[in-house]
XYZ file of C-alpha atoms in Angstrom:
81
model
C 69.854 131.222 116.260
C 70.389 128.386 113.814
C 71.098 124.772 114.479
C 73.833 122.909 112.682
C 72.810 120.053 110.450
C 74.370 116.707 111.301
C 77.233 115.521 109.104
C 76.067 113.650 106.040
C 77.773 111.497 103.431
C 74.810 111.658 101.072
C 76.048 113.422 97.884
C 72.530 114.654 97.071
C 72.617 116.847 100.198
C 76.056 118.291 99.410
C 75.047 120.155 96.275
C 77.940 118.661 94.276
C 79.266 115.241 93.354
C 82.426 114.483 95.373
C 83.627 111.975 92.768
C 83.444 114.577 89.984
C 85.305 117.059 92.186
C 87.977 114.436 92.971
C 88.401 113.684 89.244
C 88.776 117.394 88.475
C 91.352 117.781 91.257
C 93.360 114.785 89.978
C 93.232 116.109 86.406
C 94.529 119.543 87.458
C 97.197 117.996 89.710
C 98.422 115.695 86.937
C 98.932 118.716 84.656
C 101.473 120.125 87.152
C 103.218 117.000 88.459
C 106.137 115.878 86.331
C 106.409 112.215 85.407
C 110.090 112.120 86.461
C 109.146 112.572 90.125
C 112.242 113.151 92.254
C 114.376 112.428 89.189
C 113.687 115.981 87.996
C 115.939 117.394 90.728
C 119.714 117.655 90.622
C 121.847 116.312 93.436
C 123.483 119.096 95.461
C 126.973 117.688 95.048
C 130.128 118.890 93.354
C 129.876 122.567 92.486
C 126.408 122.752 94.113
C 127.431 121.359 97.522
C 127.844 124.880 98.948
C 124.050 125.241 98.826
C 123.728 122.507 101.464
C 125.434 124.745 104.054
C 123.706 127.550 105.971
C 126.412 130.208 106.204
C 124.383 132.299 108.671
C 123.848 129.645 111.359
C 126.417 128.309 113.779
C 126.818 124.548 113.361
C 125.999 122.472 116.429
C 125.611 118.870 117.461
C 123.358 117.465 120.134
C 122.507 114.103 121.585
C 119.553 112.379 119.930
C 116.255 112.456 121.793
C 115.015 109.151 123.150
C 111.621 110.234 124.509
C 108.801 107.733 124.203
C 105.437 109.105 123.139
C 102.093 107.621 122.190
C 101.428 110.161 119.417
C 103.668 112.444 117.413
C 102.134 115.084 115.152
C 104.642 115.852 112.420
C 103.958 119.002 110.416
C 101.421 121.736 110.741
C 99.712 121.454 107.361
C 97.734 118.565 105.917
C 100.363 116.139 107.223
C 99.662 117.227 110.781
C 95.894 116.780 110.591
C-alpha cells in the first residue's frame, strides 16, 4: 500500500515548470483563436433565420422560475468546476 504525498506548489517537485507549460498552452491557443472574436460569426437573420428554429420540437412557454438558492452550478465542464 502506498501513501499519497501531500499537495505541493513547489515546481521543483512537479517535474515540470508550470509557467513554461502555461506559456506553451497560450501560444497554441492563440494560433487557433481568431482576432475578430465574436465578429467572425454571421447573425442568423434574414435568409438564415430558419436555422434559429427547431422544427422537430414542439414550442412551449412556461413561467419563469423564482427559486432562491445559495449556489448554482452552471455547466458540467470546466465552467461547472
